[in-house]
Short mmCIF file of C-alpha atoms and ligand atoms in Angstrom, two decimals:
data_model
loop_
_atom_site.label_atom_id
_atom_site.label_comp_id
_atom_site.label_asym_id
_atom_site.label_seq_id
_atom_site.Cartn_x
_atom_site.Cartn_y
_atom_site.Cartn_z
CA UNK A 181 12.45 128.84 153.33
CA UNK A 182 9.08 128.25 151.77
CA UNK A 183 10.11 131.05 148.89
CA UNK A 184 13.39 129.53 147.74
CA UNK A 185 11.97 125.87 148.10
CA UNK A 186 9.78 127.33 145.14
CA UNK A 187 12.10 129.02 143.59
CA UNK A 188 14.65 125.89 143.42
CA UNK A 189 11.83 123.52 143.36
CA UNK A 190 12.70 122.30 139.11
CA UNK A 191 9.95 122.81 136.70
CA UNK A 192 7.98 125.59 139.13
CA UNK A 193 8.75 127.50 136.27
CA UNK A 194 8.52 126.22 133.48
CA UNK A 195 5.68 128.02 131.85
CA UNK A 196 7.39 130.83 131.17
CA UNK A 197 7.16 131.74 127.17
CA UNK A 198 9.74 133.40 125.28
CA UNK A 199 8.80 135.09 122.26
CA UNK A 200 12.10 135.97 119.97
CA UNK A 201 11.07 138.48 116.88
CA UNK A 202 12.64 137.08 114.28
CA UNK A 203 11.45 139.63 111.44
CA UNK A 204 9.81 142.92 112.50
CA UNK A 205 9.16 143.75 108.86
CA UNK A 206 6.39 143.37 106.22
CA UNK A 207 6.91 141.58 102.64
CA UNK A 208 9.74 143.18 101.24
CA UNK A 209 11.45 143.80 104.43
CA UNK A 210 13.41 146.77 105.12
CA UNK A 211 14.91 148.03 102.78
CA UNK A 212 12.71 146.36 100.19
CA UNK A 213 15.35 145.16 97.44
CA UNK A 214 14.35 147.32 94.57
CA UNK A 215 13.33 150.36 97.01
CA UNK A 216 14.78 153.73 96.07
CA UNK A 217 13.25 155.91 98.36
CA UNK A 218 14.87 158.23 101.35
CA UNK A 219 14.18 155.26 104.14
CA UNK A 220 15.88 152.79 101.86
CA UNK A 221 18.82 155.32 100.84
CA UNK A 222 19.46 155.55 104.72
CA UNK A 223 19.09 152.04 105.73
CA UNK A 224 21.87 151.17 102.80
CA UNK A 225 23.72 153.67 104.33
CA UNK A 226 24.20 152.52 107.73
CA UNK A 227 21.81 155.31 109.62
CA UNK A 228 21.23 153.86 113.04
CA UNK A 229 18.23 155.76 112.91
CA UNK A 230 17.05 153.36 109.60
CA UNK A 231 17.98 150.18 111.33
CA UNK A 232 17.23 147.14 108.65
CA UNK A 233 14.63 144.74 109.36
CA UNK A 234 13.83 141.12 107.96
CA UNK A 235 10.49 139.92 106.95
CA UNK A 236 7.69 138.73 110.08
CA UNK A 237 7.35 136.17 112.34
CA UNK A 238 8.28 135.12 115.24
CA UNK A 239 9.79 131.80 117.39
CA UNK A 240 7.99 130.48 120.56
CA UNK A 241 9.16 128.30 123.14
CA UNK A 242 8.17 127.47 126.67
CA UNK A 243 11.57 126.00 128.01
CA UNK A 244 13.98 127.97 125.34
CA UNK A 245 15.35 125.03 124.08
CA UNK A 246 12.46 123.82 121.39
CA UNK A 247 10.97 126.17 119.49
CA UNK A 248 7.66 126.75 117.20
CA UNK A 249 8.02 129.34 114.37
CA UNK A 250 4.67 131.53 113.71
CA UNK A 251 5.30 132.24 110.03
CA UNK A 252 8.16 130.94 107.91
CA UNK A 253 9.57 134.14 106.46
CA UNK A 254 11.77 134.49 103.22
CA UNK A 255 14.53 135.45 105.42
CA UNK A 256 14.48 132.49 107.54
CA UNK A 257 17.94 131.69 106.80
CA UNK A 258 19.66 134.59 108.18
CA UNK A 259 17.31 134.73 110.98
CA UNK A 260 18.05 131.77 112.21
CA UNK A 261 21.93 132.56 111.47
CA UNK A 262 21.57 135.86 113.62
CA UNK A 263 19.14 134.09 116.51
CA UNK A 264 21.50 131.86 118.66
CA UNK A 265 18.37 130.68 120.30
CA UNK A 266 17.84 128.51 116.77
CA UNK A 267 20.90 127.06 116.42
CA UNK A 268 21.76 123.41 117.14
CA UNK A 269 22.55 122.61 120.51
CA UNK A 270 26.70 121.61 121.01
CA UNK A 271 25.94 118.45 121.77
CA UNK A 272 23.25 117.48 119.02
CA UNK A 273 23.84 115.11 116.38
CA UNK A 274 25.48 116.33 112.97
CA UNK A 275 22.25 117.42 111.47
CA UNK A 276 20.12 119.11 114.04
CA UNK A 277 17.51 121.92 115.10
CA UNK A 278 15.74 123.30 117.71
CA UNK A 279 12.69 124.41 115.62
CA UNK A 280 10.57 121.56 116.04
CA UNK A 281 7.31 123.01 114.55
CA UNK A 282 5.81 126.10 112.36
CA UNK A 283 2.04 127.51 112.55
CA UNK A 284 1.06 129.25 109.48
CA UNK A 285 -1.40 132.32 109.64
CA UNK A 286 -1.97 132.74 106.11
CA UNK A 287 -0.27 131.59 102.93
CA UNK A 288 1.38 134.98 102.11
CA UNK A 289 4.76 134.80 100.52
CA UNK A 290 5.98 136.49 103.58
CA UNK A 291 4.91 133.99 105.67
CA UNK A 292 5.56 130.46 103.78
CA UNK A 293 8.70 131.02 101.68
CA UNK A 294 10.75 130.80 104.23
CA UNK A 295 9.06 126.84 104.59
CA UNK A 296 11.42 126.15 101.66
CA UNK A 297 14.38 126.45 103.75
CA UNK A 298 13.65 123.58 106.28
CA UNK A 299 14.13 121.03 103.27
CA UNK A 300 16.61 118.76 104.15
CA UNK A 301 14.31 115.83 106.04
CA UNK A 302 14.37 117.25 109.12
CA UNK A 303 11.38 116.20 111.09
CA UNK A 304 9.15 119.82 111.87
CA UNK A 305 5.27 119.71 112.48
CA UNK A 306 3.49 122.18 110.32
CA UNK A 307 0.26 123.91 111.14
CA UNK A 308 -2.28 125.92 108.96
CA UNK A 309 -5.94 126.21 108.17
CA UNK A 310 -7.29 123.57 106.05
CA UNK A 311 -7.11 126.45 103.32
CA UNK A 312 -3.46 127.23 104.11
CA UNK A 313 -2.27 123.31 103.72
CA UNK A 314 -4.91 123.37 100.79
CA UNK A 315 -2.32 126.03 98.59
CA UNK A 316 0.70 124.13 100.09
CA UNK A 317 -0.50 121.05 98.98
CA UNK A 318 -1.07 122.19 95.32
CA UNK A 319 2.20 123.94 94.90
CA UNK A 320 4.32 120.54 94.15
CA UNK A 321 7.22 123.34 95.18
CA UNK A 322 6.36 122.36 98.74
CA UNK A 323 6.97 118.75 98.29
CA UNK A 324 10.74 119.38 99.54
CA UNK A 325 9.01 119.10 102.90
CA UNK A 326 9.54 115.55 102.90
CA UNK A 327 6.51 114.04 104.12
CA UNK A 328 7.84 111.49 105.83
CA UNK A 329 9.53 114.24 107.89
CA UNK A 330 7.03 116.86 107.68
CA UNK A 331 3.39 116.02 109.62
CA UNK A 332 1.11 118.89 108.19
CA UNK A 333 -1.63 119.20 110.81
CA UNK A 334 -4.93 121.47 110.16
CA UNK A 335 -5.80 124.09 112.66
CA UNK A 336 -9.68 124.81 112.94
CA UNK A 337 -10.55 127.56 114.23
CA UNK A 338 -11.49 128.56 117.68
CA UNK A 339 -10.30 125.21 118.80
CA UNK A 340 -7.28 125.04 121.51
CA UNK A 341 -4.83 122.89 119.82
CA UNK A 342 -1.38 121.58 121.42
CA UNK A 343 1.33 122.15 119.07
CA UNK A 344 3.36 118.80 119.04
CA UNK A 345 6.59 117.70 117.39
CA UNK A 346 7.09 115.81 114.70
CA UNK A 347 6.65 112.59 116.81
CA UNK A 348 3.91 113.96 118.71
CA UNK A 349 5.38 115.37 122.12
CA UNK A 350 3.72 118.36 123.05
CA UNK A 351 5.85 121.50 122.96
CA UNK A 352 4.50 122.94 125.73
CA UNK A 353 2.52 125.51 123.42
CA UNK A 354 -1.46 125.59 122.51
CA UNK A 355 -2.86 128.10 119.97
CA UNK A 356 -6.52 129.34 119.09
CA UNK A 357 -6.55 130.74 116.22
CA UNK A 358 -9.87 133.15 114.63
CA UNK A 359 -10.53 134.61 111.16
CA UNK A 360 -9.68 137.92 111.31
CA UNK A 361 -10.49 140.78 108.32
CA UNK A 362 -8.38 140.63 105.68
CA UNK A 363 -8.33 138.87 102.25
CA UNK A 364 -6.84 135.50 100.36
CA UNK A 365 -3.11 135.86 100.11
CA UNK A 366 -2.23 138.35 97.15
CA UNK A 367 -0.70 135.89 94.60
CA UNK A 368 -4.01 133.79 94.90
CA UNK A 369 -6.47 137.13 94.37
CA UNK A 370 -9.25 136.07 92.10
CA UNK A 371 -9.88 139.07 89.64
CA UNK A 372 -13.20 137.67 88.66
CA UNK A 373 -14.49 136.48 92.12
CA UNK A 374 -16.67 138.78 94.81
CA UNK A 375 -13.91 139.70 97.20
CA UNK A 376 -11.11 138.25 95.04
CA UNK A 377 -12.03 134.74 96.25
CA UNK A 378 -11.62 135.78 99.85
CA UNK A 379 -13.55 132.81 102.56
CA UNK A 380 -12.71 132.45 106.16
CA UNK A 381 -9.45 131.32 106.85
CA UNK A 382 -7.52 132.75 104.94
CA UNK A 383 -6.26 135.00 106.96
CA UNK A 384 -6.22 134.55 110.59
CA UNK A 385 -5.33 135.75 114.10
CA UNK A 386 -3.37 133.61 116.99
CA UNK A 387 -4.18 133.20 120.67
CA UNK A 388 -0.35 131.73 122.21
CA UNK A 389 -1.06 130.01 125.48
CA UNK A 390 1.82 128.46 127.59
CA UNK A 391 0.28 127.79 130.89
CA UNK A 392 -0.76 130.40 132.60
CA UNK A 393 0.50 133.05 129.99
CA UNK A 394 -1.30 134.14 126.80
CA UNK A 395 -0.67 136.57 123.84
CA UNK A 396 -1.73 137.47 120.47
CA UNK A 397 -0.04 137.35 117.59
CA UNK A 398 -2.00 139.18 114.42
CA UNK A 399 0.35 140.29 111.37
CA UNK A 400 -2.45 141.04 109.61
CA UNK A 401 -5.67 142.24 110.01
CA UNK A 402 -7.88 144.81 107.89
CA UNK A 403 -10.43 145.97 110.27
CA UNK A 404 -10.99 146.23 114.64
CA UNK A 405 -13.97 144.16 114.82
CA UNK A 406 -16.38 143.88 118.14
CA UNK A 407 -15.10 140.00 118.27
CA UNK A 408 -11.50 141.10 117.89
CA UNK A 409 -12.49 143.62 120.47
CA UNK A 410 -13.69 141.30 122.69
CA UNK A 411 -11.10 138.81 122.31
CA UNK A 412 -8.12 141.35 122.81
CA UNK A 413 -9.76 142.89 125.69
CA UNK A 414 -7.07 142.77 128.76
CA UNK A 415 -4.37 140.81 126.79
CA UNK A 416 -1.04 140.78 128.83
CA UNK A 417 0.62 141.33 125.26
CA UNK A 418 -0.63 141.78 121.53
CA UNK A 419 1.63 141.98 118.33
CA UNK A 420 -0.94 143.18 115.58
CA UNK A 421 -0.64 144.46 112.20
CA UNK A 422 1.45 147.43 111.78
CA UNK A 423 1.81 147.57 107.95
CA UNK A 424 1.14 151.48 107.02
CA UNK A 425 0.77 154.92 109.02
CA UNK A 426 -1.96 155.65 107.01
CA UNK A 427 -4.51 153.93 104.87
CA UNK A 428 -3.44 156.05 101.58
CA UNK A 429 -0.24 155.49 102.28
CA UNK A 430 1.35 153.61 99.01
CA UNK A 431 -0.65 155.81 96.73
CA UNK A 432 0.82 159.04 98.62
CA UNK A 433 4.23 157.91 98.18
CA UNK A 434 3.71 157.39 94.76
CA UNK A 435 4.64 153.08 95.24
CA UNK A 436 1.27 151.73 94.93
CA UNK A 437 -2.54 151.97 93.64
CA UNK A 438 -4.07 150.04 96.67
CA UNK A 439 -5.30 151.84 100.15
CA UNK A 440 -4.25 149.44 103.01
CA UNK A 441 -7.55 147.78 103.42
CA UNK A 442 -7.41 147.30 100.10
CA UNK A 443 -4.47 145.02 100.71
CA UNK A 444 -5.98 143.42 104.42
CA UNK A 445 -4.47 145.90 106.67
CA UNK A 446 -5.92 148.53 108.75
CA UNK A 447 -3.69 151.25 109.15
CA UNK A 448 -2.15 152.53 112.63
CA UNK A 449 -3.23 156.50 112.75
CA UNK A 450 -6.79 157.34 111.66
CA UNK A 451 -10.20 157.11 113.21
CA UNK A 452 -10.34 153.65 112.66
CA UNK A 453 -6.83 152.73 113.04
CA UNK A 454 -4.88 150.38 115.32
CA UNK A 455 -4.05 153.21 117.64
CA UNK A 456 -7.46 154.91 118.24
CA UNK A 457 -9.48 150.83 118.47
CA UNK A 458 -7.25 149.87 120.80
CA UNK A 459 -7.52 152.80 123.72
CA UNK A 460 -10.41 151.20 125.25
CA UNK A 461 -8.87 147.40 124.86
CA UNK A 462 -6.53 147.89 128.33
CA UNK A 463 -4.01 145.44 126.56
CA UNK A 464 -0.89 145.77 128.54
CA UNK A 465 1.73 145.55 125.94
CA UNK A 466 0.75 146.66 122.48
CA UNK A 467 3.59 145.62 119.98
CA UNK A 468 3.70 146.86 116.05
CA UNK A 469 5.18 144.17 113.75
CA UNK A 470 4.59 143.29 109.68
CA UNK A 471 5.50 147.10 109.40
CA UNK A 472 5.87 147.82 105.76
CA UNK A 473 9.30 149.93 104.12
CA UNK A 474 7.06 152.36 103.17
CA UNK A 475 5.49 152.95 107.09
CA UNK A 476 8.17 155.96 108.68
CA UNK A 477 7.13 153.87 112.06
CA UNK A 478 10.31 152.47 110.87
CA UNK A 479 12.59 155.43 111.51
CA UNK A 480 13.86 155.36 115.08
CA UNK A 481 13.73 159.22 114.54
CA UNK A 482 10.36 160.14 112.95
CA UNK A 483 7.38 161.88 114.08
CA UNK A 484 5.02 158.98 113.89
CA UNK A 485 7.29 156.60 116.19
CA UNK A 486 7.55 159.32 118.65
CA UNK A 487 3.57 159.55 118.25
CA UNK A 488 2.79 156.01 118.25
CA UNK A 489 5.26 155.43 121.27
CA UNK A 490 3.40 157.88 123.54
CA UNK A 491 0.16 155.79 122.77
CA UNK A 492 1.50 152.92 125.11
CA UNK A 493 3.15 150.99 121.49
CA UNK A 494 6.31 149.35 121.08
CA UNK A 495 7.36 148.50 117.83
CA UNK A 496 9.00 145.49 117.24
CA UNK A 497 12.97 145.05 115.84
CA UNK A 498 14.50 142.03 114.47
CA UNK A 499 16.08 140.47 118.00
CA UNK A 500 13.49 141.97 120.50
CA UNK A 501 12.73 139.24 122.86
CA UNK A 502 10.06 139.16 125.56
CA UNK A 503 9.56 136.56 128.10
CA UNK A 504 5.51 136.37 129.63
C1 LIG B 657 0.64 141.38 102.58
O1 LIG B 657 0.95 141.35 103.77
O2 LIG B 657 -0.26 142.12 102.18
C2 LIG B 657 1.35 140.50 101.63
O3 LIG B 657 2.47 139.93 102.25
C3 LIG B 657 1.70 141.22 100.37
C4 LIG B 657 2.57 140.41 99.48
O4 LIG B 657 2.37 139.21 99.30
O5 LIG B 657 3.52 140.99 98.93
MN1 LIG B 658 2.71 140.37 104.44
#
């Protein structure tokens, strides 16, 4: 009697999270537009094995019906369009969404393009650190937030901060968010500057909390440190950085000059890779998103996927949804 009084009891639970994966892949997204390589070639052609994937983030919401982006992808559009969690409710006005906010981990294109496609004065909250809202705020692009619909709120870090609406109502959501290693988005690299103009903030990681339920959400990240460590130690769920296999990876291939920490990303094989620093961590679901064209993680048939799957990792698809 006691059991189904709680289980009928309204709001009992109510701090359940759902976490929709909007875009499992890294800039570029899968296949990459001007990518002519055998992954691509196979995607194009429809392999099942080569699935396509859109660009990273992913949508948060505590009671499914209002919903707080992490990253605004450049693919936001058909996201949305293929997510029927994000579209207006039947009975909403004419104009209408149920993304009432966005939290920004860095200012990569991958992550705030996409902020160009909620133009249209719709009220949204919008979170970054100070930094983040700094390069917003100077690209006059980003004015078609309306700011009488858009409240741009700064996220310090290591502060628990309730993500509200527009209006202020509290969305059921607080983050923490932490630097993490990596570097100053790449279109705002500072050739002359000691660590291409690099300072805290730039890039950083995201503790979700709704209630009782926690997870991490870290697209990128360029080394394991003992705070990260310490931090991710007996997480019910992390999505982390899954860029490349390896650290040589784009030179290898031939696409690129830069090793992976070169471009703030640790890679997931190696010594000091995302699979070997996070044996000891006891994190009970390990999740690879932000995985680059390039990575054969990718390939529902490789060797690494296989590899990486009997470490304990999932790796995230566009559509995967997880409730905590
Ligand atoms: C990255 O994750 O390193 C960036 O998204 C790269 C880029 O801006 O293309
Ligand atoms: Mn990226």
């Amino acid at each position: 009697m006691l059991l189904a009084a709680l289980f009928l009891t309204p709001g009992l639970d109510r701090y359940r999270v759902k976490i929709l994966v909007l875009g499992a892949a890294a800039g570029g997204g899968f296949p990459q537009w001007n990518s002519n390589d055998a992954a691509a070639r196979r995607a194009r052609a429809g392999d099942r094995a080569a699935k396509p994937m859109t660009q990273s983030s992913i949508a948060v919401s505590h009671d499914s019906k209002r919903w707080v982006l992490f990253n605004a992808s450049p693919d936001l559009r058909q996201q949305i369009n293929h997510n029927s969690w994000l579209h207006p409710a039947a009975q909403a006005p004419i104009r209408s969404s149920p993304i009432a906010s966005v939290v920004l981990t860095n200012a990569d294109v991958d992550h705030v393009a996409g902020l160009l496609n909620l133009r249209e004065s719709h009220p949204l909250s919008l979170y970054g650190h100070p930094r983040v809202l700094d390069v917003l705020a100077r690209n006059s692009i980003f004015n078609v937030l309306n700011p009488a619909y858009v409240a741009r709120r700064p996220l310090d870090i290591d502060k628990e901060i309730e993500i509200c609406d527009q209006g202020g109502d509290s969305l059921g959501i607080t983050v923490t968010t932490f630097p993490v290693p990596g570097k100053v988005a790449l279109w705002l690299e500072d050739p002359a500057a000691s660590d291409f103009g690099t300072a805290p903030g730039d890039t950083v990681g995201v503790k979700i909390s709704c209630g009782a339920a926690s997870f991490f959400y870290i697209p990128g990240c360029a080394a394991m440190t003992d705070d990260l460590a310490q931090r991710l130690q007996g997480a019910a769920l992390v999505f982390f950085d899954g860029t490349l296999w390896r650290d040589d990876e784009m030179i290898a291939t031939g696409l690129g000059s830069k090793t992976g920490r070169r471009m703030g990303h640790m890679s997931c094989s190696g010594a000091d890779g995302t699979i070997s620093t996070f044996r000891d961590l006891n994190v009970a679901r390990k999740v690879f998103i932000h995985i680059n064209n390039s990575n054969p993680l990718l390939l529902f048939d490789s060797a690494e996927r296989r590899e990486a799957r009997m470490e304990g990792w999932e790796i995230a698809v566009d559509g995967m949804e997880i409730e905590l």
